[in-house]
Amino acid sequence: MYNNTEYLYADNEHSALYNNTEYLYTDNKHVALYNNTEYLYTDNKHVPLYNNTEYLYTDNKHVALYNNTEYLYADNEHSALYNNTDNTTHSTIHLKACVRNNTEYLYTDNKHVALYNDTEYLYTDNKHVALYNYTIYTLIINMSLCIIIQMMASADLRGELTCSVCLKIYTDPVTLPCGHSFCRACTENVLDTREVRRYSCPECRFNLGGKNELKRNHRLCNIVDRLQLTARKKIGIPCTYCIHSPVPAAKTCLHCEASLCEAHLRVHSKSAEHVLTEPTTSLENRKCSVHKEILKYYCSEDATSVCVSCSLAGNHRGHQVQTLNEASEKKKEKLRNILQKLTSKRKEAEKRVHSLQELRIKVQKRGAGVTKEVTALIRGIKKQLEAVEKQVLSEISRQKKQVSLRVSDLIRQLEIKKEDLSRKMGHIEELCNMTDPLTVLQVRESDRVDYCDTEEGDNEDRERDDNKVRAVGDLDLGLISVTLHSGLAGIVTGLKRQCHVPANILQGVALAPDMILDVNTAANNVTVSGDMKTVFWSKIIQSRPETPERFQSDQVLSATSFSSGRHYWEVEGSESGGWRVGMAYRSIDREGWQSRIGISSKSWGLERLGKKMYELRHDSKVTFWLCHHLSSQRLGIYLDYEAGRLSFYELCDPISHLLTFTATFTEPLHALFGTQEAMSVQVPDIGEG
């Protein structure tokens, strides 16, 4: 910096812009010698001599001679002559020239000039001079030739689509018979300004028959439209004042109705009436539709934006108005409050999601643990059943073998007897067949007695044999049955013992088989069974002592209470009529409507209102209705005191979950039973039925 001025640095010389004029500073004079070359700077023209080469810069055209090379830059046309050759770019390291998006680049050995795109610029009279050293360059000296050629292609296309009259991209292009193309408006304007009414091509002076020979070039129109669409997509909203090359707009002035780039924004008016917004092409919605003025105020009564005329003399005269900024800030404040609430709700939702995810993981882990334990239990039961089966089958096999041995022994004895009888029968048959009487009569007397014994002892032998057969017996089904029941009873006993161990199956759920009723709380119109497990409604009023603990109507508490842990028990109601079961604090009212199950905040329960109507309620709120007949009047009740969960299940096949109450229990809980109209509720032993 020199006197608050930015400089270009080249070989220890300093070049700056001063009052839109380029200077080299030497001894505070605006004339400098560089390599024995004199530079003279005047207001808008610059004529330097460099190695006896003259450079001339005018407003819109630039002609430069460098080492006998001519460069011509005129708005959107770019040509480079190198050694009298028309080139766009050169592969030689000594000189590289290219055009990219209407950007002029000139690269020599140690000199760099870059205009536009990713480069810092000094602006003077719509001309751009790039800073040398400490400058960002789009192209570097060693950039590959293929990339430069690719960038040149886009610029060449724009050059081919530029009208030589207005030096802008074609607008509604027409093609003359000679082959040259121009904007329709440009062609008509040129033809209309001819003093002699003879039409000719503005470029080659080819004679035309008339304006009717101006034929619209549809293909060229399509190419131009495609190019402009691509340019718009690339830069968005362009600066209104950068007419030579599109530059993205930074702001839009509502007063000027123009979009401005960063450069033009710096010199734009800073007055309050020049309201700046984000770049936009639609300004109609920011103006009053009646007065065509900029909308500056906001009418709170009509909730609409208005102009000055509307607020002073229009339909909104006398209404409460405020500036757009004030109204916007108020709305932003409301939106911030809403955003804060929404943020809070989102955090709560995220917290719930996190909690649910943790619950899901917890349930999955617990489910895996329970599955493992249940599987182990069932496997154990199967092993025990297999052992019982083996024992019973072994007993059956033993009895079969024993009977078989007895039968075999008896058969052997009978076979011997059979042979003896056959022998005697043969001897007698021989005697009967003899013809000699003397021989028959000479048979020994002992043989005759033996024959008589056989004849006389026939009945005795038959009875003795029958006794032997009966003695063989059948399978001892009684012993088999005892063996079977004994084994099964052992399994059941083991299961009950396991269910009472907190660390075992179902995560410490303890059965409550000893759930008995507290007769001291029983109303006088109910009867409690001798085992204290069933309550009946009774027409006969009982004569029990009046105590503060006693209910005044058809209810009774259990003697058992729960203040921690997880517990399960079952109840069974009558198949008709009404009854109630649930849980309550011992501090529940003993009389009045508040004493009934589910009416106050101190009780939770299920009530059967009729054959097909059930309700679960708490604190007078019905939380669940059942309008169908339960397939089973037997219910399972599960209490998790610490978790604050009280669940009801219908013990059908399969088991059906009815409802779970959730609460924070603050007192010990007792089971509560109620019945009416000659109905009963009982607490069966677990496993009955």
XYZ file of C-alpha atoms in Angstrom:
689
model
C 0.000 0.000 0.000
C 1.176 3.488 -0.816
C -0.890 6.449 0.344
C -3.786 4.053 0.971
C -3.481 2.805 -2.601
C -3.211 -0.772 -3.823
C -0.295 -1.481 -6.094
C 0.788 -3.937 -8.703
C 4.348 -4.968 -8.066
C 6.695 -5.692 -10.967
C 10.476 -5.608 -10.621
C 10.487 -3.252 -7.637
C 8.249 -0.807 -9.460
C 4.873 0.225 -8.069
C 1.784 0.627 -10.181
C -1.472 1.930 -8.705
C -4.878 3.216 -9.670
C -5.451 6.827 -8.807
C -8.720 8.592 -9.676
C -9.500 5.715 -11.988
C -6.114 6.201 -13.659
C -3.272 3.737 -13.704
C 0.030 5.120 -12.448
C 3.559 4.098 -11.849
C 4.912 6.035 -8.901
C 8.433 7.352 -9.157
C 9.478 10.456 -7.237
C 5.823 11.421 -6.818
C 5.497 11.935 -10.539
C 3.075 10.183 -12.795
C 5.685 9.470 -15.440
C 7.890 6.442 -15.003
C 10.739 4.889 -16.896
C 10.769 1.112 -16.993
C 13.579 -0.613 -18.888
C 14.288 2.692 -20.607
C 10.610 2.890 -21.573
C 8.572 5.979 -20.901
C 5.013 5.621 -19.630
C 2.564 8.459 -19.945
C -0.808 8.301 -18.184
C -3.621 10.625 -19.064
C -7.246 10.633 -17.908
C -8.785 7.806 -19.839
C -6.108 6.893 -22.294
C -2.894 5.119 -21.654
C -0.052 5.014 -24.109
C 3.002 3.094 -22.897
C 6.098 2.298 -24.876
C 7.696 -1.024 -24.089
C 10.657 -2.235 -26.147
C 9.586 0.216 -28.821
C 6.097 -1.333 -28.777
C 3.057 0.890 -28.518
C 0.073 -0.114 -26.427
C -3.203 1.687 -26.904
C -6.127 1.221 -24.507
C -9.417 2.902 -25.229
C -12.819 2.579 -23.567
C -14.165 -0.541 -25.151
C -11.363 -1.765 -27.344
C -7.925 -2.973 -26.450
C -5.086 -3.370 -28.896
C -1.802 -4.691 -27.622
C 1.415 -5.471 -29.452
C 3.804 -7.759 -27.642
C 6.938 -9.001 -29.405
C 5.259 -8.295 -32.742
C 2.126 -10.153 -31.577
C -1.192 -8.388 -31.925
C -3.980 -8.916 -29.406
C -7.416 -7.518 -30.090
C -10.057 -7.514 -27.355
C -13.379 -5.884 -28.154
C -16.201 -6.610 -25.715
C -17.006 -10.221 -26.422
C -14.557 -10.816 -29.251
C -11.126 -12.168 -28.574
C -8.430 -12.879 -31.081
C -4.757 -13.475 -30.718
C -2.120 -13.227 -33.413
C 1.118 -14.924 -32.625
C 3.875 -14.542 -35.202
C 1.169 -13.460 -37.672
C -0.834 -16.591 -36.874
C -4.402 -16.565 -35.561
C -4.272 -18.618 -32.388
C -6.454 -19.069 -29.384
C -3.831 -20.685 -27.239
C -0.202 -21.719 -27.600
C 1.648 -24.617 -26.144
C 4.889 -22.651 -25.992
C 5.931 -21.758 -22.491
C 6.781 -18.221 -23.517
C 3.243 -17.139 -24.276
C -0.177 -18.529 -23.382
C -3.397 -16.698 -24.115
C -6.905 -18.027 -23.549
C -10.466 -16.929 -22.933
C -12.723 -18.594 -20.342
C -16.244 -17.335 -19.656
C -15.403 -13.993 -21.247
C -12.278 -13.808 -19.099
C -9.026 -12.691 -20.653
C -5.873 -14.475 -19.550
C -2.349 -13.732 -20.720
C 0.541 -15.802 -19.437
C 4.168 -15.015 -20.216
C 7.337 -16.247 -18.555
C 7.276 -14.097 -15.464
C 4.287 -11.892 -16.056
C 0.705 -12.808 -15.151
C -2.432 -10.899 -16.036
C -5.793 -12.445 -15.058
C -9.180 -10.834 -15.414
C -12.359 -12.185 -13.690
C -13.280 -15.478 -11.991
C -11.644 -16.474 -8.705
C -9.337 -13.449 -8.938
C -9.081 -10.247 -6.923
C -9.655 -7.196 -9.086
C -9.211 -3.462 -9.147
C -12.055 -1.854 -11.063
C -11.739 1.258 -13.170
C -14.241 2.356 -15.816
C -15.625 -1.167 -16.051
C -12.139 -2.431 -16.811
C -10.493 -5.060 -14.657
C -6.830 -5.171 -13.774
C -5.677 -8.133 -11.718
C -3.263 -7.812 -8.817
C 0.117 -9.311 -9.548
C 1.608 -11.367 -6.725
C -0.694 -12.349 -3.838
C -3.393 -13.087 -6.442
C -5.523 -16.189 -6.859
C -5.292 -17.449 -10.436
C -7.700 -19.732 -12.178
C -4.978 -20.813 -14.579
C -1.319 -21.379 -13.720
C 1.663 -21.407 -16.024
C 1.896 -25.191 -16.090
C -1.806 -25.916 -16.654
C -2.289 -28.634 -19.195
C -3.146 -27.588 -22.717
C -6.274 -29.805 -22.859
C -7.920 -27.942 -19.957
C -7.182 -24.582 -21.607
C -8.666 -25.790 -24.903
C -11.798 -27.029 -23.087
C -12.286 -23.621 -21.491
C -11.687 -21.912 -24.813
C -14.510 -23.912 -26.400
C -17.164 -22.236 -24.222
C -15.840 -18.764 -25.017
C -15.631 -19.565 -28.733
C -19.281 -20.650 -28.649
C -20.321 -17.344 -27.094
C -18.267 -15.543 -29.724
C -20.072 -17.409 -32.487
C -23.432 -16.493 -30.913
C -22.646 -12.778 -30.570
C -24.344 -10.247 -32.825
C -21.731 -8.072 -34.602
C -24.073 -5.067 -34.402
C -24.944 -4.902 -30.681
C -22.030 -7.102 -29.565
C -24.392 -9.127 -27.389
C -25.760 -12.660 -27.517
C -28.347 -13.047 -30.263
C -31.932 -12.055 -29.477
C -34.447 -13.586 -31.902
C -31.704 -14.250 -34.486
C -32.423 -13.979 -38.210
C -30.224 -15.218 -41.057
C -29.830 -13.248 -44.296
C -29.464 -14.887 -47.720
C -25.731 -14.161 -47.572
C -25.452 -16.409 -44.518
C -24.768 -13.769 -41.854
C -26.909 -13.729 -38.727
C -27.998 -10.806 -36.538
C -30.584 -9.949 -33.929
C -33.914 -9.192 -35.601
C -34.173 -5.837 -33.869
C -30.577 -4.911 -34.760
C -31.119 -5.797 -38.422
C -34.353 -3.829 -38.678
C -32.802 -0.796 -36.948
C -29.792 -0.825 -39.302
C -31.994 -1.193 -42.367
C -34.345 1.559 -41.207
C -31.469 4.030 -40.733
C -30.270 3.717 -44.323
C -30.650 7.043 -46.109
C -31.110 5.248 -49.355
C -33.949 2.777 -49.171
C -31.822 -0.041 -50.365
C -31.440 -2.959 -48.031
C -28.086 -4.676 -47.638
C -26.289 -6.888 -45.132
C -24.692 -4.778 -42.351
C -21.563 -6.906 -42.551
C -20.883 -7.800 -46.199
C -23.212 -5.281 -47.895
C -24.999 -8.051 -49.769
C -28.091 -6.578 -51.406
C -31.420 -7.671 -49.936
C -34.782 -7.628 -51.556
C -36.497 -6.309 -48.418
C -37.319 -7.042 -44.819
C -39.316 -10.028 -45.895
C -36.016 -11.822 -46.468
C -35.299 -11.744 -42.717
C -35.842 -15.421 -41.915
C -35.834 -16.545 -38.307
C -33.079 -19.062 -37.620
C -34.831 -21.578 -35.348
C -31.791 -23.734 -34.779
C -29.723 -20.713 -33.745
C -32.572 -19.638 -31.433
C -32.501 -23.019 -29.710
C -28.721 -22.877 -29.280
C -28.916 -19.371 -27.787
C -31.719 -20.396 -25.434
C -29.741 -23.426 -24.279
C -26.600 -21.313 -23.724
C -28.477 -18.665 -21.732
C -30.241 -21.324 -19.658
C -26.893 -22.918 -18.820
C -25.440 -19.518 -17.908
C -28.410 -18.694 -15.665
C -28.139 -22.011 -13.868
C -24.447 -21.454 -13.375
C -24.474 -17.925 -11.981
C -28.046 -17.679 -10.675
C -29.276 -14.076 -10.779
C -26.757 -11.908 -12.721
C -25.695 -8.349 -11.984
C -27.782 -5.868 -13.965
C -24.808 -3.617 -14.739
C -22.244 -6.232 -15.793
C -23.358 -6.255 -19.409
C -20.212 -7.696 -20.965
C -20.054 -10.855 -18.906
C -22.541 -12.285 -16.388
C -21.487 -11.798 -12.770
C -23.541 -13.282 -9.901
C -25.560 -10.668 -8.039
C -24.981 -10.225 -4.301
C -28.038 -8.064 -3.541
C -31.110 -6.625 -5.236
C -32.069 -2.965 -4.740
C -35.837 -2.593 -4.487
C -35.658 1.121 -5.213
C -33.520 0.779 -8.335
C -35.145 -2.499 -9.303
C -31.693 -3.816 -10.139
C -29.431 -6.609 -8.990
C -25.852 -5.736 -8.071
C -22.635 -7.709 -7.830
C -20.100 -7.120 -5.065
C -18.237 -4.511 -7.129
C -21.277 -2.412 -8.025
C -22.655 -2.822 -4.520
C -19.650 -0.936 -3.118
C -20.466 2.172 -5.145
C -24.231 1.858 -4.767
C -26.192 4.475 -2.848
C -26.340 3.851 0.891
C -29.466 5.951 1.500
C -32.388 4.450 3.408
C -34.717 4.429 0.420
C -32.422 2.018 -1.378
C -33.618 -1.138 0.357
C -31.414 -4.165 -0.316
C -32.655 -7.753 -0.305
C -31.337 -11.116 -1.350
C -31.026 -11.444 -5.146
C -34.426 -11.877 -6.758
C -36.006 -11.503 -10.168
C -39.598 -11.108 -8.994
C -40.082 -7.576 -7.682
C -43.815 -7.313 -8.317
C -44.690 -9.013 -5.050
C -42.638 -6.373 -3.208
C -44.652 -3.486 -4.639
C -48.130 -2.247 -3.854
C -50.532 -3.527 -6.472
C -52.528 -0.265 -6.244
C -49.892 2.487 -6.037
C -46.942 0.597 -7.540
C -44.789 1.751 -4.628
C -42.354 -0.250 -2.540
C -44.011 -1.993 0.405
C -42.542 -0.374 3.532
C -45.101 -0.937 6.289
C -47.138 -3.737 7.775
C -50.795 -3.274 8.712
C -51.456 -5.267 11.875
C -55.243 -4.989 11.548
C -55.385 -6.495 8.061
C -52.204 -8.560 8.410
C -50.792 -7.333 5.110
C -47.874 -5.278 3.820
C -48.684 -1.760 2.571
C -46.926 1.172 0.936
C -46.722 4.761 2.214
C -49.719 5.871 0.153
C -51.865 3.046 1.505
C -51.089 4.022 5.089
C -51.670 7.764 4.541
C -54.549 7.982 2.090
C -55.489 4.472 1.031
C -57.645 1.729 2.456
C -55.354 1.371 5.459
C -55.545 4.991 6.551
C -55.840 5.216 10.321
C -54.820 1.619 10.823
C -52.038 0.682 13.163
C -48.978 0.149 10.996
C -45.345 -0.522 11.685
C -42.252 -0.773 9.585
C -41.501 -4.035 7.900
C -38.379 -4.419 10.025
C -40.345 -3.937 13.254
C -43.081 -6.327 12.143
C -40.474 -8.775 10.933
C -38.607 -8.645 14.252
C -41.832 -9.196 16.187
C -42.710 -12.152 13.992
C -39.170 -13.472 14.312
C -39.475 -13.199 18.084
C -42.681 -15.221 17.974
C -41.037 -17.694 15.635
C -38.052 -17.934 17.991
C -40.407 -18.718 20.852
C -42.158 -21.311 18.706
C -38.766 -22.650 17.635
C -37.718 -22.873 21.267
C -40.879 -24.795 22.121
C -40.482 -27.030 19.094
C -36.845 -27.591 20.017
C -37.918 -28.518 23.519
C -40.570 -30.871 22.150
C -38.065 -32.381 19.758
C -35.650 -32.955 22.636
C -38.470 -34.573 24.586
C -39.305 -36.722 21.574
C -35.633 -37.637 21.194
C -35.504 -38.434 24.899
C -38.598 -40.640 24.550
C -37.119 -42.318 21.494
C -33.909 -42.925 23.435
C -35.920 -44.212 26.382
C -37.946 -46.497 24.125
C -34.796 -47.750 22.448
C -33.317 -48.497 25.857
C -36.583 -50.176 26.834
C -36.482 -52.258 23.668
C -32.900 -53.300 24.405
C -33.857 -54.010 28.017
C -36.880 -56.055 26.934
C -34.785 -57.932 24.398
C -32.173 -58.723 27.039
C -34.826 -59.668 29.578
C -36.660 -61.697 26.952
C -33.442 -63.496 26.088
C -32.834 -64.200 29.772
C -36.389 -65.379 30.386
C -36.271 -67.476 27.214
C -33.076 -69.072 28.431
C -34.524 -69.779 31.870
C -37.845 -71.055 30.511
C -35.989 -73.240 28.037
C -33.814 -74.564 30.851
C -36.898 -75.135 33.021
C -38.774 -76.944 30.253
C -35.658 -78.936 29.476
C -35.430 -79.872 33.141
C -39.108 -80.778 33.221
C -38.625 -82.892 30.115
C -35.716 -84.676 31.761
C -37.772 -85.277 34.886
C -40.703 -86.478 32.793
C -38.365 -88.745 30.883
C -37.084 -90.072 34.214
C -40.657 -90.627 35.435
C -41.504 -92.265 32.121
C -38.465 -94.494 32.413
C -39.367 -95.381 35.984
C -43.006 -96.178 35.154
C -42.088 -98.130 32.028
C -39.486 -100.002 34.037
C -42.131 -100.930 36.595
C -44.477 -102.071 33.843
C -41.672 -104.103 32.281
C -40.816 -105.654 35.661
C -44.420 -106.661 36.231
C -44.707 -108.072 32.729
C -41.564 -110.130 33.265
C -42.773 -111.330 36.659
C -46.151 -112.408 35.285
C -44.434 -114.047 32.336
C -42.206 -116.092 34.660
C -45.165 -117.211 36.750
C -47.121 -118.187 33.671
C -44.159 -120.100 32.267
C -43.694 -122.018 35.542
C -47.365 -122.885 35.744
C -47.404 -123.976 32.106
C -44.397 -126.222 32.781
C -46.206 -127.827 35.732
C -49.338 -128.319 33.706
C -47.350 -129.826 30.839
C -45.880 -132.403 33.273
C -49.328 -133.167 34.596
C -50.614 -133.427 31.063
C -47.929 -135.996 30.166
C -48.723 -138.031 33.289
C -52.388 -138.041 32.453
C -51.646 -139.039 28.888
C -49.552 -141.973 30.128
C -52.366 -143.170 32.414
C -54.877 -142.722 29.640
C -52.764 -144.901 27.332
C -52.472 -147.653 29.930
C -56.212 -147.685 30.565
C -56.887 -147.726 26.833
C -54.665 -150.816 26.532
C -56.625 -152.564 29.298
C -59.866 -151.678 27.632
C -58.654 -153.154 24.387
C -57.586 -156.511 25.897
C -59.718 -159.583 25.044
C -58.372 -161.701 27.848
C -60.497 -161.118 30.945
C -57.951 -162.682 33.220
C -55.283 -160.222 32.206
C -57.589 -157.272 32.818
C -58.494 -158.579 36.235
C -54.908 -159.258 37.208
C -54.010 -155.498 37.094
C -52.471 -154.432 40.401
C -54.768 -152.944 42.919
C -52.434 -149.962 43.358
C -52.932 -149.001 39.777
C -56.635 -149.194 40.224
C -56.422 -146.986 43.334
C -54.293 -144.482 41.375
C -56.988 -144.409 38.771
C -59.581 -143.847 41.449
C -57.517 -141.032 42.964
C -57.503 -139.372 39.659
C -61.179 -139.690 39.365
C -61.971 -138.649 42.930
C -59.479 -135.760 43.063
C -60.656 -134.188 39.881
C -62.462 -131.348 41.593
C -59.616 -130.693 43.964
C -57.089 -130.583 41.135
C -59.271 -128.232 39.144
C -59.614 -125.884 42.087
C -55.912 -126.024 42.825
C -55.051 -125.287 39.200
C -57.488 -122.392 39.129
C -55.849 -120.969 42.202
C -52.447 -121.254 40.584
C -53.688 -119.395 37.475
C -55.210 -116.685 39.625
C -51.989 -116.488 41.556
C -50.168 -115.546 38.363
C -52.207 -112.313 38.444
C -52.283 -109.329 36.058
C -50.381 -106.012 35.864
C -50.507 -104.139 39.148
C -52.113 -100.958 37.806
C -52.318 -99.514 41.275
C -48.568 -99.734 41.713
C -48.033 -98.285 38.256
C -50.397 -95.420 39.051
C -48.687 -94.702 42.361
C -45.305 -94.685 40.651
C -46.597 -92.279 37.995
C -48.308 -89.901 40.417
C -45.371 -89.993 42.774
C -43.016 -88.936 39.987
C -45.329 -86.186 38.725
C -45.906 -84.926 42.251
C -42.164 -84.608 42.675
C -41.962 -82.494 39.521
C -44.820 -80.220 40.648
C -43.264 -79.821 44.085
C -39.981 -78.876 42.482
C -41.697 -76.311 40.232
C -43.489 -74.705 43.165
C -40.233 -74.542 45.055
C -38.539 -72.917 42.053
C -41.296 -70.335 41.605
C -40.797 -69.195 45.201
C -37.098 -68.522 44.716
C -36.726 -64.799 43.752
C -33.625 -65.269 41.650
C -35.149 -67.973 39.519
C -37.650 -68.164 36.707
C -39.628 -65.099 35.546
C -37.195 -62.651 37.129
C -38.287 -63.083 40.719
C -42.052 -63.379 40.301
C -43.375 -64.999 43.475
C -46.646 -66.895 43.479
C -49.122 -66.027 46.202
C -50.871 -69.319 46.990
C -51.466 -68.242 50.583
C -53.620 -65.281 49.570
C -56.311 -65.328 52.271
C -59.097 -62.884 53.071
C -59.208 -60.625 56.117
C -62.585 -61.297 57.710
C -62.174 -58.190 59.885
C -62.625 -56.072 56.734
C -65.510 -58.127 55.287
C -68.854 -56.341 54.959
C -71.778 -57.853 56.856
C -73.602 -58.745 53.621
C -70.857 -61.122 52.469
C -69.777 -64.514 53.769
C -66.167 -65.685 53.850
C -65.461 -69.399 53.431
C -63.734 -71.427 56.099
C -60.430 -71.534 54.201
C -60.583 -67.730 53.871
C -60.262 -67.934 50.076
C -63.829 -67.410 48.826
C -66.279 -64.587 49.400
C -70.046 -65.026 48.824
C -72.792 -62.463 48.667
C -75.349 -63.225 51.360
C -78.934 -62.181 51.959
C -78.430 -62.891 55.635
C -76.726 -60.023 57.392
C -73.768 -61.267 59.396
C -73.362 -60.253 63.007
C -69.746 -59.137 63.004
C -68.262 -56.547 65.334
C -68.399 -52.969 64.069
C -64.812 -51.853 63.459
C -63.258 -48.986 61.418
C -61.685 -51.624 59.168
C -64.990 -53.142 58.035
C -66.566 -52.267 54.681
C -70.185 -51.216 54.764
C -71.056 -52.992 51.520
C -70.111 -56.293 49.766
C -66.293 -56.017 49.808
C -63.348 -57.558 51.645
C -59.568 -56.986 51.665
C -56.903 -59.662 51.708
C -54.858 -60.218 54.825
C -51.772 -60.415 52.604
C -50.177 -57.137 51.520
C -47.361 -56.258 49.139
C -44.950 -53.350 49.532
C -42.193 -54.528 47.189
C -41.279 -57.156 44.640
C -43.177 -58.890 41.864
C -46.124 -61.152 42.647
C -48.691 -63.251 40.811
C -51.961 -64.835 41.892
C -55.209 -65.973 40.340
C -58.870 -65.314 41.091
C -62.040 -66.870 39.754
C -65.449 -65.240 39.610
C -68.937 -66.605 39.073
C -70.082 -67.178 35.515
C -73.061 -64.853 35.980
C -73.893 -61.779 37.997
C -71.522 -59.033 39.065
C -68.243 -59.122 40.939
C -65.105 -57.005 41.369
C -61.421 -57.791 41.868
C -58.394 -55.550 42.136
C -55.862 -53.908 44.439
C -56.228 -51.126 47.016
C -54.390 -49.321 49.763
C -55.511 -50.263 53.246
C -56.421 -46.591 53.727
C -59.282 -46.863 51.210
C -62.636 -45.545 52.456
C -64.832 -48.142 54.096
C -68.195 -46.608 53.197
C -69.744 -44.556 50.436
C -69.081 -44.464 46.730
C -65.334 -43.885 47.226
C -65.027 -47.278 48.884
C -65.826 -49.196 45.686
C -63.013 -50.654 43.589
C -61.628 -48.220 40.991
C -63.637 -45.189 42.159
C -60.956 -43.432 44.217
C -57.253 -42.861 43.604
C -56.537 -45.581 46.169
C -57.796 -48.567 44.200
C -57.445 -50.257 40.812
C -59.697 -53.003 39.572
C -61.825 -54.935 37.108
C -65.610 -55.116 37.508
C -68.002 -57.513 35.823
C -71.186 -55.577 35.106
C -73.028 -58.260 33.183
C -72.633 -61.330 31.058
C -70.793 -59.484 28.275
C -69.629 -56.261 29.886
C -66.469 -55.644 31.867
C -64.607 -52.464 32.752
C -61.214 -51.695 34.246
C -61.034 -48.413 36.094
C -59.037 -46.271 38.488
C -59.898 -42.967 40.157
C -63.400 -43.054 38.577
C -61.868 -43.241 35.093
C -62.784 -46.189 32.919
C -59.576 -47.102 31.122
C -60.745 -50.195 29.270
C -64.082 -51.701 28.179
C -64.781 -55.287 27.268
C -68.059 -55.897 25.490
C -67.789 -59.623 24.920
C -68.112 -62.690 27.055
C -64.855 -63.851 28.584
C -64.153 -67.448 27.673
C -62.816 -67.938 31.183
C -63.875 -66.343 34.460
C -60.460 -67.171 35.815
C -58.104 -64.183 35.905
C -54.387 -63.853 36.531
C -53.163 -60.754 38.377
C -49.529 -59.656 38.189
C -48.050 -56.914 40.401
C -44.648 -55.262 39.950
C -44.573 -52.875 42.892
C -41.324 -51.006 42.125
C -42.197 -50.606 38.443
C -45.722 -49.439 39.334
C -47.447 -52.012 37.123
C -50.656 -53.933 37.842
C -51.705 -56.288 35.031
C -54.848 -58.377 34.448
C -54.901 -61.510 32.269
C -57.715 -63.734 31.065
C -56.570 -67.303 31.632
C -57.954 -68.742 28.420
C -56.073 -70.653 25.737
C -53.977 -68.799 24.789
C -53.690 -66.410 27.750
C -55.024 -62.932 26.886
C -53.661 -59.689 28.325
C -56.548 -57.386 29.299
C -54.912 -54.240 30.679
C -51.975 -52.929 32.685
C -52.367 -50.045 35.123
C -49.291 -47.884 35.683
C -48.870 -45.836 38.856
C -46.419 -44.878 41.563
C -47.460 -46.925 44.563
C -46.979 -45.152 47.897
C -48.581 -47.623 50.336
C -48.725 -51.394 50.766
C -51.269 -52.959 48.424
C -53.978 -55.454 49.400
C -56.091 -57.561 47.090
C -59.698 -56.319 47.111
C -62.748 -58.468 46.308
C -66.386 -57.555 45.892
C -69.493 -59.534 44.985
C -73.244 -59.100 44.718
C -76.460 -60.911 43.814
C -75.592 -64.324 45.263
C -72.322 -64.421 43.370
C -68.901 -65.401 44.668
C -65.229 -64.703 44.103
C -62.557 -67.153 45.138
C -58.780 -67.403 45.227
C -57.963 -70.885 43.894
C -54.666 -72.600 44.506
C -52.218 -72.064 41.675
C -52.392 -75.015 39.329
C -55.986 -75.962 40.110
C -58.619 -76.283 37.438
